[in-house]
C-alpha atoms as one frame of an Amber mdcrd trajectory, in Angstrom:
protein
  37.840  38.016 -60.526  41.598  38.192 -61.310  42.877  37.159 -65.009  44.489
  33.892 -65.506  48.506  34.803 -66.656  47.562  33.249 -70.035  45.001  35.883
 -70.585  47.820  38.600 -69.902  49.754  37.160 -71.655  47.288  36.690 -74.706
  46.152  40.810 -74.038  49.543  41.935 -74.216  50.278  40.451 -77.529  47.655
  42.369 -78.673  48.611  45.626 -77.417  51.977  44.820 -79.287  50.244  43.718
 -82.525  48.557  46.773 -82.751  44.960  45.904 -81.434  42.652  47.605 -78.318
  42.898  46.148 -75.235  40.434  47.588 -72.256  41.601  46.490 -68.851  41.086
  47.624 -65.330  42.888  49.937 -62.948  42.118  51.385 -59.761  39.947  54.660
 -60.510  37.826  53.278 -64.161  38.526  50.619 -66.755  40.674  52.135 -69.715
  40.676  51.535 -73.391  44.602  50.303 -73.950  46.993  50.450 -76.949  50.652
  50.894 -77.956  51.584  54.606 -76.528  54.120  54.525 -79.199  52.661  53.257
 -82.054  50.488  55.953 -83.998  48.071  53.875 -85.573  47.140  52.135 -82.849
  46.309  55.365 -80.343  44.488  56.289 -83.268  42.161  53.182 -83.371  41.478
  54.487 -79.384  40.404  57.782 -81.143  38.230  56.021 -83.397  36.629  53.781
 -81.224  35.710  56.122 -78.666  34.321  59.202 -80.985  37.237  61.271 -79.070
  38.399  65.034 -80.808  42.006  64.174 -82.460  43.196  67.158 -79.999  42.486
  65.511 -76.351  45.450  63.515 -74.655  45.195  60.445 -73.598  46.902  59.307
 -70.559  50.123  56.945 -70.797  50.294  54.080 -68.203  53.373  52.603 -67.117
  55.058  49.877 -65.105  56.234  50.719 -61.231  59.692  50.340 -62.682  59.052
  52.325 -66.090  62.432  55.048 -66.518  60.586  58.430 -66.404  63.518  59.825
 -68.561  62.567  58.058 -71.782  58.773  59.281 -71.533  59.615  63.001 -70.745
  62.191  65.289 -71.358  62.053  67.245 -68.449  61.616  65.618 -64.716  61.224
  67.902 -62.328  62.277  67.006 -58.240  58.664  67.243 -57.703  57.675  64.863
 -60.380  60.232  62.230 -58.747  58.708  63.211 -55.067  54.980  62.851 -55.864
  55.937  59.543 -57.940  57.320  58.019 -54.854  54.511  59.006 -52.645  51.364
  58.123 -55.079  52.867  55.312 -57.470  51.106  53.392 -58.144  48.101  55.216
 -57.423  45.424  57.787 -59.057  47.643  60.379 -59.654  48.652  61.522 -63.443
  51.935  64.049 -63.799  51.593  66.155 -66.866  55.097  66.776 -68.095  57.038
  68.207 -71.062  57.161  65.106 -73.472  59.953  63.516 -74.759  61.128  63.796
 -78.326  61.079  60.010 -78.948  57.222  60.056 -77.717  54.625  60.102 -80.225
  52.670  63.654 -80.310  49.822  61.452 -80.773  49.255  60.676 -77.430  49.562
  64.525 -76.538  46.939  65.559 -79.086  49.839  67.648 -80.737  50.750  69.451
 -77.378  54.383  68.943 -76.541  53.268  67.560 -72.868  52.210  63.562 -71.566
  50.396  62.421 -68.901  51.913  59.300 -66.925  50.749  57.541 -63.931  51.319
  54.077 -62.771  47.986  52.679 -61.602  48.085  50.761 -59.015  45.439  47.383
 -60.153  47.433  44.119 -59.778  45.784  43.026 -63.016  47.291  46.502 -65.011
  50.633  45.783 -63.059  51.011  42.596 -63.992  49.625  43.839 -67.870  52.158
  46.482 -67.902  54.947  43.972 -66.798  54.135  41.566 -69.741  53.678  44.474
 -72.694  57.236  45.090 -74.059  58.674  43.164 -71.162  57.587  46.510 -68.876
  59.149  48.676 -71.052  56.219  49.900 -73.148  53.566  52.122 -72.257  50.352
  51.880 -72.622  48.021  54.639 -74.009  44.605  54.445 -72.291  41.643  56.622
 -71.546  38.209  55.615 -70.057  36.773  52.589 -71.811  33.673  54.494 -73.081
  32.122  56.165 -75.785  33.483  59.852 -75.781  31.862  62.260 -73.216  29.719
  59.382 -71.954  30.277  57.743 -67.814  33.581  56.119 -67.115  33.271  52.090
 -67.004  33.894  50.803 -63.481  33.350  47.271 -64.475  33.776  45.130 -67.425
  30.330  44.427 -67.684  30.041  48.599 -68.853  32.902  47.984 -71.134  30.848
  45.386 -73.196  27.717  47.788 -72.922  29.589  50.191 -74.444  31.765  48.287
 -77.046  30.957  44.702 -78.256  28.071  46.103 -80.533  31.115  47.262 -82.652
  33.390  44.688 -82.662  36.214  47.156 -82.193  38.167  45.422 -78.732  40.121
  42.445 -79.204  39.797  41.501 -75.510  38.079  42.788 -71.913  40.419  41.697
 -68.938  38.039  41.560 -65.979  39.054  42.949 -62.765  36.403  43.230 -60.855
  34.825  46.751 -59.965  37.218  49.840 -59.833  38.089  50.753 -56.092  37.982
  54.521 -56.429  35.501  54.957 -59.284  36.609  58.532 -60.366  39.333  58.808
 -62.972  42.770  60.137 -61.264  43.845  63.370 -60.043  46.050  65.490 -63.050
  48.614  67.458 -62.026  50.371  69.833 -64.371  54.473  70.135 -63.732  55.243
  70.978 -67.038  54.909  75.111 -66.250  56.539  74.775 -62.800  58.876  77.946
 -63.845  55.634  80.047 -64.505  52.624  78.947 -63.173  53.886  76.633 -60.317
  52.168  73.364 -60.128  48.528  73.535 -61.596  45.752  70.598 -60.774  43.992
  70.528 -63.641  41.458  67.780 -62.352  40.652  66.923 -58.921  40.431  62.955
 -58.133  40.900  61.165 -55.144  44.216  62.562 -54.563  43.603  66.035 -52.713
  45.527  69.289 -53.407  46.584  68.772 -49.886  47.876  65.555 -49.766  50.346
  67.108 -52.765  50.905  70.169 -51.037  52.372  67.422 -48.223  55.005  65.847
 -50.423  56.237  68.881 -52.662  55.523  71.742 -49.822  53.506  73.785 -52.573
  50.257  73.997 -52.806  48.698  73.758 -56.791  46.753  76.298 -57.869  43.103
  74.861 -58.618  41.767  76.786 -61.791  37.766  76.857 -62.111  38.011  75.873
 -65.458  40.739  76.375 -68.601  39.113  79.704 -69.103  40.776  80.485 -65.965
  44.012  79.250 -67.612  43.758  79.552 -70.776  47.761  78.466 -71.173  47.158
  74.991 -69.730  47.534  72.170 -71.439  44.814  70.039 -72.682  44.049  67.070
 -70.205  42.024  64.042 -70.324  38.257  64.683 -68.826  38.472  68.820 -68.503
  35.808  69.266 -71.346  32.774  71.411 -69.345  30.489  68.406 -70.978  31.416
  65.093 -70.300  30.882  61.673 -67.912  27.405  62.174 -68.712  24.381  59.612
 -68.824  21.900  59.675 -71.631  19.278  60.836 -69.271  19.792  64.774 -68.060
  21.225  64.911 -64.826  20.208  67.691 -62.088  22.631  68.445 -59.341  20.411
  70.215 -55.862  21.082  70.805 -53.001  19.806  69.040 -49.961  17.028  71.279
 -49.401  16.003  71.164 -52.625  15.748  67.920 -54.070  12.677  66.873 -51.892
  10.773  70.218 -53.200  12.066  69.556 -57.209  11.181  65.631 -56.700   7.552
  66.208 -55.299   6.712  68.742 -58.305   8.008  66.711 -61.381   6.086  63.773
 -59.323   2.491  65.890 -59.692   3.591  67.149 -63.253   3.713  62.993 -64.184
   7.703  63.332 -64.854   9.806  60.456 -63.492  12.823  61.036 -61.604  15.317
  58.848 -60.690  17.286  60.036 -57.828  20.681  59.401 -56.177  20.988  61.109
 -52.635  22.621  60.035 -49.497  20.161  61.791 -46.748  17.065  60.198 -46.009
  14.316  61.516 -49.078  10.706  60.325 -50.563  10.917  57.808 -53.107  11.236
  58.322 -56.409  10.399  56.107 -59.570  13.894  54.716 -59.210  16.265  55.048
 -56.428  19.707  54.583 -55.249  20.835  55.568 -51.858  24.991  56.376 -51.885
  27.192  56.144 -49.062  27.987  59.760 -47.041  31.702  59.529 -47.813  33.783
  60.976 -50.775  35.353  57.860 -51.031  32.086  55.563 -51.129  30.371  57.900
 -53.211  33.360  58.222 -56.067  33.463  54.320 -55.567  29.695  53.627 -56.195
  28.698  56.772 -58.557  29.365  55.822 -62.487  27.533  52.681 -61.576  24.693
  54.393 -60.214  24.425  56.922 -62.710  24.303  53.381 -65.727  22.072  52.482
 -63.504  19.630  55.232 -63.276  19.784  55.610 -67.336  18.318  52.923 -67.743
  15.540  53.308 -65.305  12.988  54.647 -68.070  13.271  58.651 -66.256  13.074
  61.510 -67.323  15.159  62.722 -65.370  18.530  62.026 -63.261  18.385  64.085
 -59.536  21.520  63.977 -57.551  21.464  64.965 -54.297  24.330  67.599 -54.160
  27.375  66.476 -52.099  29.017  68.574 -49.684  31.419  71.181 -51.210  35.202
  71.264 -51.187  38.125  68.920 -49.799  37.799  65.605 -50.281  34.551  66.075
 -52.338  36.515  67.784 -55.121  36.487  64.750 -57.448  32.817  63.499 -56.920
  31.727  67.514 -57.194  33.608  68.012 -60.344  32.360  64.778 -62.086  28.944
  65.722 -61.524  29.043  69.046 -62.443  30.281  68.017 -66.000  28.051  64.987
 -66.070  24.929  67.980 -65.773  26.056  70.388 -68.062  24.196  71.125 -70.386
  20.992  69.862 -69.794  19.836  72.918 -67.631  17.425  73.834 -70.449  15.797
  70.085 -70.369  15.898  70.303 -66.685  14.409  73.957 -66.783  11.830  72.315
 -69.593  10.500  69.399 -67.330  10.253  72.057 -64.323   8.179  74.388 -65.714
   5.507  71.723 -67.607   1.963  72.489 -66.918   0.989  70.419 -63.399  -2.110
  69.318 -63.113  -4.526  71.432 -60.437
């Protein structure tokens, strides 16, 4: 389902008026508004639950001049722009004067990307005449799963009146939010990918002939900045979520089974059923396509508890392996709860 030009033409009035716009792009739906007007980035803030200090990500046009949005470009900023744009890929740079801090949570750094939807192209074209940006994270509640449809956007919104419009693109091709890449410590740190998406280290290291460092976590680097989705806790379902490995799962599903628990699972190799099930494709980019939807699905499947069949480790699996670790923090004492109940002799 593609937008009618009226109803892009309708959204981006509203984006220019002030008002919350959630449309689609390639990796989740995103929560829109003015990146320069204050006020409205702030009604994102408010809408979501988000802390005041966590960046949102500014979208822009294929066109959009990079030099108005940050002060300092680096060659590798122009290089990976012309090999990923549009695409999942976000470049965090130093931020421009002119740019409202309050898209940078008060840091003096932005995120950009150009996604590459046609229906956020041709959004981006109509706001400001392509000369705007627009501010948007995930179109969720804060810390909750990423919206890959806009049938999760009006689950998660239109009990609070607080969008003025849904444009409905159909469901997100890559399903993970983008790659981030920090540039804006080149001088010091090199380039730093502060979260993995479908855009590998590798395919970066191609274009710029560097390849980033890949910090376990901001306690690693404590100097970088803040970036959308690097909190330890966050696309997570009501539900706790348990990530196993292969040869576990079978072992944890068969003893919550005898203990009474429910369990609804989400696996790729061939296990026992559960009380509710959902079978993913065996490729990172069918399983980062197919997993926020799965994981709505599964919370509200009346379980106990969420087990995910762990994916494999490393390369391409980056994105899917970092989503899910975040998505289970945090619930290892529920987990470690339902685990050690009383089972019946």
């Amino acid at each position: 389902m593609q937008p009618a030009s009226t109803q892009i033409a309708r959204a981006a009035r509203i984006l220019e008026s002030g008002g919350l716009v959630a449309f689609p792009t390639e990796t989740v739906y995103g929560l829109g508004a003015d990146a320069e007007n204050p006020a409205a980035v702030a009604k994102i803030y408010a809408a979501k639950g988000r802390p005041q200090d966590h960046p949102v990500i500014v979208h822009l046009a294929p066109d959009a001049d990079l030099s108005y949005w940050a002060s300092e470009i680096p060659p590798e900023a122009t290089q990976l722009a012309c090999a990923f744009w549009p695409g999942p890929l976000t470049l965090i740079l130093k931020r421009a004067p002119n740019i409202p801090a309050a898209v940078s949570g008060g840091q003096d750094t932005v995120g950009l990307r150009c996604p590459s939807h046609p229906v956020a192209i041709a959004l981006l074209a109509a706001f400001k005449g392509g000369k705007g940006g627009i501010a948007a994270p995930s179109a969720n509640k804060f810390g909750h799963v990423s919206p890959t449809t806009a049938r999760h956007v009006h689950d998660e919104f239109d009990a609070d009146g607080t969008l003025a419009m849904v444009l409905d693109g159909g469901q997100s091709q890559v399903g993970i939010e983008s790659t981030i890449l920090d540039l804006s410590r080149l001088a010091t740190h090199g380039p730093v990918l502060l979260r993995p998406g479908q855009i590998s280290a590798d395919a970066i290291a191609a274009v710029i002939d560097r390849l980033p460092a890949t910090p376990a976590g901001l306690a690693a680097d404590p100097a970088a900045p803040r970036a959308s989705g690097t909190l330890e806790s966050h696309y997570a379902p009501h539900t706790p979520v348990a990530m196993q490995d292969s040869d576990e799962v079978a072992a944890t599903l068969a003893r919550l089974q005898r203990a009474g628990r429910k369990v609804a699972l989400i696996h790729t190799s061939e296990l026992p059923p559960a009380h509710a099930d959902i079978r993913l494709p065996a490729t990172p980019d069918g399983f980062a396509h197919a997993l926020y939807a799965a994981l709505r699905s599964m919370d509200h499947a009346g379980a106990d508890l969420i087990l995910v069949e762990a994916p494999p480790k490393g390369g391409d699996w980056l994105g899917v392996n970092d989503r899910l670790r975040r998505a289970a923090h945090g619930s290892s004492g529920i987990v470690r709860g339902l685990l050690n109940h009383d089972e019946p002799a």
